[in-house]
XYZ file of C-alpha atoms in Angstrom:
520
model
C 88.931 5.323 -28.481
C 85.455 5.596 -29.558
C 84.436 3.437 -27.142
C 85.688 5.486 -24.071
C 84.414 8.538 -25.974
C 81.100 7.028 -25.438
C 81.585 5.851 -22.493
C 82.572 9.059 -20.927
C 79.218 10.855 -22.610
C 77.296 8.143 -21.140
C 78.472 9.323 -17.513
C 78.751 12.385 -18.391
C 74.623 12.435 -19.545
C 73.788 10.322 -16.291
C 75.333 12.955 -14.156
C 73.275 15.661 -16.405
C 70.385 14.038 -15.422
C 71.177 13.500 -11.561
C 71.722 17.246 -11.395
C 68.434 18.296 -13.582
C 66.661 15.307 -11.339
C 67.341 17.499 -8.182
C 66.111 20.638 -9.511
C 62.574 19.803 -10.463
C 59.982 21.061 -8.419
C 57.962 18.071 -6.965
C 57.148 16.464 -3.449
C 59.640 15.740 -1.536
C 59.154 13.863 1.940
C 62.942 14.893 3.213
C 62.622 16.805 6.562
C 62.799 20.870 6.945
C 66.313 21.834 7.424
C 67.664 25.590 7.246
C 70.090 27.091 4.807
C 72.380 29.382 4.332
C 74.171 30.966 1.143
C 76.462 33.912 0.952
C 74.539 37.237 1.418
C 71.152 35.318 1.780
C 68.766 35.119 4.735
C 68.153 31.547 6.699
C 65.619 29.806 4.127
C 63.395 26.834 5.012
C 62.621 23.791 2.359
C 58.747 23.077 2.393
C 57.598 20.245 3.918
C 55.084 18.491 2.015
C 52.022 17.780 4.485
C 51.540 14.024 4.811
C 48.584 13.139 2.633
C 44.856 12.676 4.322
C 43.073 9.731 4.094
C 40.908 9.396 1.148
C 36.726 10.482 2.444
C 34.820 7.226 2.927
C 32.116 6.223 0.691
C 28.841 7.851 1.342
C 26.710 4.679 1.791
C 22.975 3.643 0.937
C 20.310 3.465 2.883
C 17.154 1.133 3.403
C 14.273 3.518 2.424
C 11.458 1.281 3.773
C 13.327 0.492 7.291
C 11.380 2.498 8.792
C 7.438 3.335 9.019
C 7.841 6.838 6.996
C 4.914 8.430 6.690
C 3.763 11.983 4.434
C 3.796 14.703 6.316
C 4.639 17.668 3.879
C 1.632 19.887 5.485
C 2.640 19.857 9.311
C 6.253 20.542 8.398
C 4.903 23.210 6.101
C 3.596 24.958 9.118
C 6.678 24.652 11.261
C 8.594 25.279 8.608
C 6.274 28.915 7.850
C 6.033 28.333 4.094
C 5.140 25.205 1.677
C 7.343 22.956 1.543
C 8.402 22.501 -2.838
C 9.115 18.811 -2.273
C 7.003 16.130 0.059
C 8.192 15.307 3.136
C 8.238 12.229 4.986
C 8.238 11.425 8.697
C 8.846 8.499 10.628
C 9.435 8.170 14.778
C 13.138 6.482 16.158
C 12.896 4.954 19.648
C 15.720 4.536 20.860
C 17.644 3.589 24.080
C 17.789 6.268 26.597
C 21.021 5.025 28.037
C 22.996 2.923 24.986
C 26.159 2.231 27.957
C 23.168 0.913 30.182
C 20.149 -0.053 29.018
C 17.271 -0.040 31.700
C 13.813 -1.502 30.988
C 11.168 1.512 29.974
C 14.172 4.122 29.665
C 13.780 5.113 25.655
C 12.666 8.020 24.312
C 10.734 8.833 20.951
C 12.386 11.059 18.741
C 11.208 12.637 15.354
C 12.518 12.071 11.596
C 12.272 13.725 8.154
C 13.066 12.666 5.319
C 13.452 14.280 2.124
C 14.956 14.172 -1.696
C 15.495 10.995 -3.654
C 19.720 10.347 -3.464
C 20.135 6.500 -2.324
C 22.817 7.945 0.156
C 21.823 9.083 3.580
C 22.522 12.850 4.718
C 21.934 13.828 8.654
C 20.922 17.010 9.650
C 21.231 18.071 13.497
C 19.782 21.442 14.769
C 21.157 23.372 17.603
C 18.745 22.907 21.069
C 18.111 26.513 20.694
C 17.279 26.653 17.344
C 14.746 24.998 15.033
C 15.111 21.102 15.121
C 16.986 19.027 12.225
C 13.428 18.231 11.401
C 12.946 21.161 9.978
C 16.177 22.470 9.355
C 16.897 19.277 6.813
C 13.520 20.833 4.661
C 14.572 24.439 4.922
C 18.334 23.246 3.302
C 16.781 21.236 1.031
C 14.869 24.558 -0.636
C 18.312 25.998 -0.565
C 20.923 23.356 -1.642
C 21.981 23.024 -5.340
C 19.265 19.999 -6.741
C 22.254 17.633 -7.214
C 22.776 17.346 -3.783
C 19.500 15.815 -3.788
C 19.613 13.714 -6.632
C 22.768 12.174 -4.767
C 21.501 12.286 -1.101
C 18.446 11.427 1.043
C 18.542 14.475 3.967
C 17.241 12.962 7.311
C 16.434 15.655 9.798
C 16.897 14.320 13.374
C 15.285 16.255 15.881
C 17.432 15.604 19.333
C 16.116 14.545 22.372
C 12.928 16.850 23.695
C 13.029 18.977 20.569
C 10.559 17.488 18.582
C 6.527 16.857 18.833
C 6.251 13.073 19.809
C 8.135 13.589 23.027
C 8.545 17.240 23.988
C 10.433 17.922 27.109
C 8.025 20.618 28.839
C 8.501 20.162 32.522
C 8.855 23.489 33.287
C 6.156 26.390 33.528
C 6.053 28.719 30.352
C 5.177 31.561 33.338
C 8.475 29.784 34.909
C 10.216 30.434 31.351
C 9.233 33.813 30.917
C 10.521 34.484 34.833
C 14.052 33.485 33.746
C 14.421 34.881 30.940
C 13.117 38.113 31.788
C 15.442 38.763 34.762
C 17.655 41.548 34.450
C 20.579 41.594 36.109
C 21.749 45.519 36.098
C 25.024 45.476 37.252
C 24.820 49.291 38.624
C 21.850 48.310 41.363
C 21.620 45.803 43.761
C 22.203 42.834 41.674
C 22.544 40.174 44.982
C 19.052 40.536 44.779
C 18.692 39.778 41.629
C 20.508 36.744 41.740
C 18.703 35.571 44.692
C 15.807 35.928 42.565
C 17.100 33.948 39.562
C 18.540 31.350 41.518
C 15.213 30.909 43.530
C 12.975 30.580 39.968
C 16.103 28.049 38.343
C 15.617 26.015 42.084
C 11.782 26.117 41.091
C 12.086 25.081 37.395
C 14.838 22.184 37.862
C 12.307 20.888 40.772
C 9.592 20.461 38.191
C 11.631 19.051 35.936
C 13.385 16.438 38.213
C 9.704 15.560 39.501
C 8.217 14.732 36.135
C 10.983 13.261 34.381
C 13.068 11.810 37.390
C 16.655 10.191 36.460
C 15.809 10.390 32.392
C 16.422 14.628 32.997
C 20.066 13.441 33.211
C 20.007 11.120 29.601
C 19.457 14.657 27.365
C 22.969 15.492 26.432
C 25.422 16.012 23.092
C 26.647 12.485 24.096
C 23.584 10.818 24.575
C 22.666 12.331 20.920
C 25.919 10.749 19.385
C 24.486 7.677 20.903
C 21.302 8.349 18.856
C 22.756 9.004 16.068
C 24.458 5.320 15.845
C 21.270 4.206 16.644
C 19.730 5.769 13.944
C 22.239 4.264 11.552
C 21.348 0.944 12.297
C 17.461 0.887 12.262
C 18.197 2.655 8.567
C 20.498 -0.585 7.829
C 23.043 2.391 6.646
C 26.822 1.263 6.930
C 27.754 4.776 7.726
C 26.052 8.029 8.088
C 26.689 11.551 6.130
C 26.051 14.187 8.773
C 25.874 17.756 8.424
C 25.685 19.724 12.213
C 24.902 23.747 12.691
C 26.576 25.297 15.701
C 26.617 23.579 19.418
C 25.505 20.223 17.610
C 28.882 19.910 16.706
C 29.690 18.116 20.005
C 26.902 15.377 19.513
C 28.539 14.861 16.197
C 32.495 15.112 17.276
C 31.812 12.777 20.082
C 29.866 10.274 17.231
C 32.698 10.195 15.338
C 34.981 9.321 18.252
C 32.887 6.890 19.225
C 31.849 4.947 16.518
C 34.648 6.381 13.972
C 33.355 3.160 11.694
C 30.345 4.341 11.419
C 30.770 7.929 9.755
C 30.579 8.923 6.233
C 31.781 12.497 5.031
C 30.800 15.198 7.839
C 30.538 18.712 7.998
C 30.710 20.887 10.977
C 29.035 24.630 10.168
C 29.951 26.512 12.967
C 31.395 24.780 15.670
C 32.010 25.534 19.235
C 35.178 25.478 21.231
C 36.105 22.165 22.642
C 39.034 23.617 24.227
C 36.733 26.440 26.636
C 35.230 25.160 29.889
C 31.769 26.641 30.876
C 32.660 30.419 32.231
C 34.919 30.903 29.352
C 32.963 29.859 26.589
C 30.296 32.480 27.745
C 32.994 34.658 27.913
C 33.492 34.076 24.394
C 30.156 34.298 23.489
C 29.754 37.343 25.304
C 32.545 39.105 23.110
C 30.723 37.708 19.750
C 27.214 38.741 20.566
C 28.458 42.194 21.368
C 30.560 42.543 18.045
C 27.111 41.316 16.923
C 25.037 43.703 17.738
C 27.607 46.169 16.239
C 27.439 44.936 12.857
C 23.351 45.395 13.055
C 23.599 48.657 14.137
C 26.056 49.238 11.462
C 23.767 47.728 9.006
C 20.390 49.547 10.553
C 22.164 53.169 10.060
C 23.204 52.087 6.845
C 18.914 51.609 6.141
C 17.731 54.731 7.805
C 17.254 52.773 11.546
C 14.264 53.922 13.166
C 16.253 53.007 16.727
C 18.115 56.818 15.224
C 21.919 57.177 14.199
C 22.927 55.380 17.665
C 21.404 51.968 18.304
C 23.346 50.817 21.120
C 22.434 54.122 22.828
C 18.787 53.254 22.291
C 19.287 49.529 23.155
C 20.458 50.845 26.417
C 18.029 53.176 26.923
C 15.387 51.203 26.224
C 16.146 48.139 28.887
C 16.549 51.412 31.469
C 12.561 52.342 30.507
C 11.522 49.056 30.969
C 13.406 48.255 34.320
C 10.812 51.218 35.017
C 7.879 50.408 33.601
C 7.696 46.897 32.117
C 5.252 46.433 29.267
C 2.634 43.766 29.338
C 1.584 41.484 26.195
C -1.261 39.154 27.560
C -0.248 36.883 29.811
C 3.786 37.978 29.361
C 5.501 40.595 31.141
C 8.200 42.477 28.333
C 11.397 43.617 30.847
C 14.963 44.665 30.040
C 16.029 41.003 30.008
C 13.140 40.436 27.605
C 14.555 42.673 25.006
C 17.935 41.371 25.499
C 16.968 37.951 24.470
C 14.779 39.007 21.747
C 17.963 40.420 20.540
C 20.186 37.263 21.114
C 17.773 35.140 19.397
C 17.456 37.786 16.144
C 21.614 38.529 15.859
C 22.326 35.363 14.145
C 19.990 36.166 11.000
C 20.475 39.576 9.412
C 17.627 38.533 7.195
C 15.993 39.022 10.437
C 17.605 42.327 10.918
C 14.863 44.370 9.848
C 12.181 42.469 12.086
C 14.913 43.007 14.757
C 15.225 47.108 14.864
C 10.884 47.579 13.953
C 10.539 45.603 17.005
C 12.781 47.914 19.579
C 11.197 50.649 17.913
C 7.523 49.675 19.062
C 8.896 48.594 22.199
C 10.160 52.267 22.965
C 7.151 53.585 21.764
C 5.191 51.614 24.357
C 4.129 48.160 21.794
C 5.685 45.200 23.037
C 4.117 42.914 20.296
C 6.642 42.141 17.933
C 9.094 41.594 20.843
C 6.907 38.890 22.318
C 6.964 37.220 19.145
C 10.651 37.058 18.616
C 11.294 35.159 22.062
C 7.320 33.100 21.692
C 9.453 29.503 20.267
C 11.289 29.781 23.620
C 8.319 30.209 25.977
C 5.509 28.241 24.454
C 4.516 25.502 21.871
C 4.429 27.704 18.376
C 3.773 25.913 14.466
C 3.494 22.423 16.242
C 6.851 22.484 18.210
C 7.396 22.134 21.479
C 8.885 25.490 23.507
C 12.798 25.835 23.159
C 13.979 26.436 26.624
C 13.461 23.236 28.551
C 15.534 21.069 26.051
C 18.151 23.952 25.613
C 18.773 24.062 29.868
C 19.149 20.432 29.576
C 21.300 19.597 27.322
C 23.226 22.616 28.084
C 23.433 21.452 31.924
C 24.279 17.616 31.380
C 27.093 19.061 28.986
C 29.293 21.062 31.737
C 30.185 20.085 35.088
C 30.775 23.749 36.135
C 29.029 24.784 38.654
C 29.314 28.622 39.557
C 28.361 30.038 42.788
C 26.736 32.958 43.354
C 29.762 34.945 44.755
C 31.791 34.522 41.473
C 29.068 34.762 38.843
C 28.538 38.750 40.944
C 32.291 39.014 40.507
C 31.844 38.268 36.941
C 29.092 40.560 36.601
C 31.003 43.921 37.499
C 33.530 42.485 35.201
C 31.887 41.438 32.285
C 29.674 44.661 32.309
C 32.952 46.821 31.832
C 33.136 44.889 28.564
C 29.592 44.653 27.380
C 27.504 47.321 28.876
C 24.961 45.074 27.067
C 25.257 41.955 27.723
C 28.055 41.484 29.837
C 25.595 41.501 33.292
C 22.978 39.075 31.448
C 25.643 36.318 30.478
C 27.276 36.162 34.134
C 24.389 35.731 35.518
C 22.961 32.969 33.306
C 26.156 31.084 34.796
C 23.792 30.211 37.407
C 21.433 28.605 35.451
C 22.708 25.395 35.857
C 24.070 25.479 39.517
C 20.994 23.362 41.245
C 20.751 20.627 38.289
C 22.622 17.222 38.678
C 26.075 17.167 37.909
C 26.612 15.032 34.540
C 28.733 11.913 34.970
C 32.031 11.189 32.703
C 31.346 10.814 29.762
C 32.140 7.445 27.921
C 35.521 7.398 26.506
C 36.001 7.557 22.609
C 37.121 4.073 20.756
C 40.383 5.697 19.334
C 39.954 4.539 15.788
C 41.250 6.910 13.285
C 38.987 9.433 12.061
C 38.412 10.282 8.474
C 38.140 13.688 6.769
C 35.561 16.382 8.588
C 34.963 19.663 7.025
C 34.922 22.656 9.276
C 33.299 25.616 8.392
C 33.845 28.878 10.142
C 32.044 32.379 10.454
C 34.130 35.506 10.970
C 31.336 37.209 12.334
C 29.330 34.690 14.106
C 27.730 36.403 16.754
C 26.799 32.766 18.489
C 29.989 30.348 17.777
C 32.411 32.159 17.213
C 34.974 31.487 14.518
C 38.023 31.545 16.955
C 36.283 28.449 18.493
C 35.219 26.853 14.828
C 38.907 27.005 13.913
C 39.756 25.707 17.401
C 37.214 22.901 16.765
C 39.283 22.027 13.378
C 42.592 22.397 15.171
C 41.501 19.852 17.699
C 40.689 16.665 15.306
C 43.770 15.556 13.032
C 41.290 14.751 10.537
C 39.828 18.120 9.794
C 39.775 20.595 7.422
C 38.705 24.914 7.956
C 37.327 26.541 5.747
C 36.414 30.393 6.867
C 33.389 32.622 5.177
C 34.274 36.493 6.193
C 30.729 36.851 6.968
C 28.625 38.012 9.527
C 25.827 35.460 10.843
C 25.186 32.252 12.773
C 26.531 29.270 10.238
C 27.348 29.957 6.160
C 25.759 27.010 5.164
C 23.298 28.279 2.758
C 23.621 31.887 3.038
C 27.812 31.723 1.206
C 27.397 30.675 -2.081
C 31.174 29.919 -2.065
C 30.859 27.325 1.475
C 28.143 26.144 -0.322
C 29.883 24.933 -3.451
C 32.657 23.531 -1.748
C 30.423 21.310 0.934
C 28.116 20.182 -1.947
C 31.601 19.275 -3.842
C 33.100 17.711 -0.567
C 29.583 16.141 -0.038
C 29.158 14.317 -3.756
C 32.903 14.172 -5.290
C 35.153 13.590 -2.268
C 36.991 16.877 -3.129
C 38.343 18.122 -0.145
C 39.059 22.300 -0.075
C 42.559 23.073 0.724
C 43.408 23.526 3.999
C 42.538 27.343 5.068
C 40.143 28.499 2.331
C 38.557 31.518 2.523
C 35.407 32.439 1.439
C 34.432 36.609 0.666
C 31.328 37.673 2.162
């Protein structure tokens, strides 16, 4: 009898423990089925996300691989302020065509290097934007000292960016034609576009006279290219990249390419992949617009000398100098002048300041300070080469659309209802691109699997918009988004939150959970 007594508790405790077993909260890798109970709503079990793949190892390096070479002083200068650790440089040549090399086709680009971590760190600049030259220095001022201690940062400058081998085959008085044309949609803006497609005939001309089929080799892919390239004259088994805005395709396509060859990788502010040409400036149009909101919003908040009504004065201002241009040496200030003063200042409220003094001077007949804010487009400035060439390039040999002059005018009228702005300025720049060579296919990616990428996205990014960022995440498997609710071009420095968590992801392999947001 005692026997089955026991016997009986025995089953009796096992089926205790079934029961207990199923109510303890813990993964569970069933699939998600609906339920229903008496008087309750349909409920849904959560599905536990199938786990990531753990982030490679960050690598070493080969310090001496290359010829590096102090040069703390000349960054200094491009830089505008000393530089509080020494800088090295060093040249890459590489291929100019990795699919098909041709004898005499490679191209020179520049290097930094700086900190002491035996790991290597990329950094890649946008075209339109200071190189990764000097973008890896400026981070390096602002990046918490252990990322240093951990990492080497190597600043790439992409193809035609940097000093050694500028791409400058157009005429800065060419430059300053284009990007002072000002397409008012309420005149008779055929002419204008006869105008700007004449001068972008002109320029591509030059350009396909001094630089002949190498014009076409200046692309996002051809800089994931360099980037493997880079990785082997550093004998580095993978790279650690960190890309700001529209570099995020060079790096995308490098780690669909060569998906062996990447370390940890962060994307700060990444474009669309999903947009073709026309709609991605459509996009852009609608961010630089809620741009110039939030500094107007920020300049009435300081007392703006542009007066309680900014936009108002914006517009006012482009109608005074479709009037009466203003003249700065050798450069004529028009309405499309100020526009892209303004599109090159939105990004950085820092800048902000600088931004509305400058408008003010303009209206009262000073051009000065507007000049300056659009000078590192036009001409050579702190030892780097002018902007524009390298941006119409790449930006060119990246799309295959094409737009003819009959639907960029369409787009004009359009656009303008949205943006009284900009929305005239950013059809018409659709024709930027319609004379130059249409790009080729681009290679096709290797399919490996892709590790962990951090994306970070920008709220209020008046350049790359977050919509696209988090479309950028959405469209590798791999990824993870993580959103500042900020308002500038890229939160890598200026969030101290995005900052902690890419230094964390960078040096401990902790990846953020999926979604995190960071406060402004």
């Amino acid at each position: 009898m005692r026997h089955r007594i026991l016997r009986c508790l025995g089953v009796t405790l096992a089926l205790l423990a079934v029961v207990l077993g199923s109510c303890t909260a813990g993964p569970s890798d069933r699939p998600a089925v609906a339920v229903r109970e008496s008087g309750l709503p349909p409920q849904r079990i959560q599905q536990v996300p199938p786990s990531r793949p753990p982030l490679p190892p960050v690598g070493g390096y080969v310090p001496d691989s290359l010829p590096w070479r102090d040069c703390t002083n000349a960054i200094s200068l491009a830089l505008g302020a000393a530089s509080s650790r020494q800088v090295d440089c060093a040249g890459l040549q590489v291929d100019a065509t990795v699919a098909n090399p041709a004898f005499g086709n490679s191209l020179r680009l520049d290097l930094t290097r700086i900190g002491n971590g035996p790991a290597p760190l990329v950094v890649l600049g946008e075209t339109s934007e200071e190189p990764g030259t000097v973008r890896a220095v400026r981070l390096a001022q602002q990046l918490p000292p252990a990322l240093l201690d951990r990492f080497t940062l190597i600043g790439m400058a992409r193809r035609g960016t940097g000093p050694s081998e500028p791409l400058e085959c157009i005429p800065k008085f060419t430059r300053a034609q284009i990007i002072g044309i000002d397409p008012d949609a309420t005149q008779a803006s055929d002419i204008q576009l006869d105008s700007l497609l004449d001068t972008a005939r002109t320029a591509i001309q030059s350009c396909v006279q001094d630089l002949g089929e190498v014009l076409t080799m200046i692309s996002s892919t051809d800089t994931a290219d360099d980037l493997e390239q880079l990785r082997v004259a550093i004998n580095a088994p993978v790279l650690n990249v960190i890309s700001h805005g529209e570099s995020s395709r060079s790096v995308i396509d490098f780690l669909r390419r060569y998906p062996s060859s990447v370390g940890r990788v962060v994307l700060d502010g990444a474009v669309d992949p999903t947009l073709d040409d026309v709609s991605a400036t459509e996009t852009a149009l609608g961010a630089a617009d809620a741009g110039y909101s939030a500094f107007a919003a920020d300049c009435v908040a300081r007392g703006c000398p542009l007066g309680t009504d900014p936009r108002s004065a914006l517009i006012s201002l482009a109608q005074s100098l479709r009037q009466s241009p203003l003249q700065v040496g050798w450069q004529q200030i028009t309405a499309g002048t100020v526009y892209e003063a303004v599109l090159e200042t939105l990004g950085d409220p820092q800048r902000w300041p600088q931004l509305s003094h400058a408008l003010a001077s303009a209206r009262d007949g000073d051009g000065r300070e507007l000049a300056t804010l659009v000078a590192p487009l036009l001409s050579e400035e702190r030892g780097l080469p002018a902007r524009f060439d390298p941006d119409l390039a790449t930006h060119c040999n990246d799309t295959a659309t094409r737009v003819p002059p009959e639907r960029a005018q369409q787009l004009m009228t359009q656009w303008h209802q949205r943006s009284a702005l900009f929305g005239s300025l950013f059809a018409a720049r659709l024709l930027l691109c319609s004379a130059w060579p249409v790009p080729s296919q681009p290679p096709a990616s290797s399919g490996g699997a892709l590790p962990p990428v951090l994306v970070v996205a920008t709220t209020g990014d008046p350049v790359t918009p977050g919509e696209g960022s988090r479309r950028a995440a959405g469209a590798l498997p791999s990824a993870t988004l993580v959103t500042w609710e900020g308002q500038a071009h890229g939160a890598l420095p200026r969030s101290a939150c995005v900052t902690d968590l890419v230094t964390r992801f960078l040096t401990d392999a902790s990846i953020p959970r999926q979604g995190t947001l960071c406060p402004p």
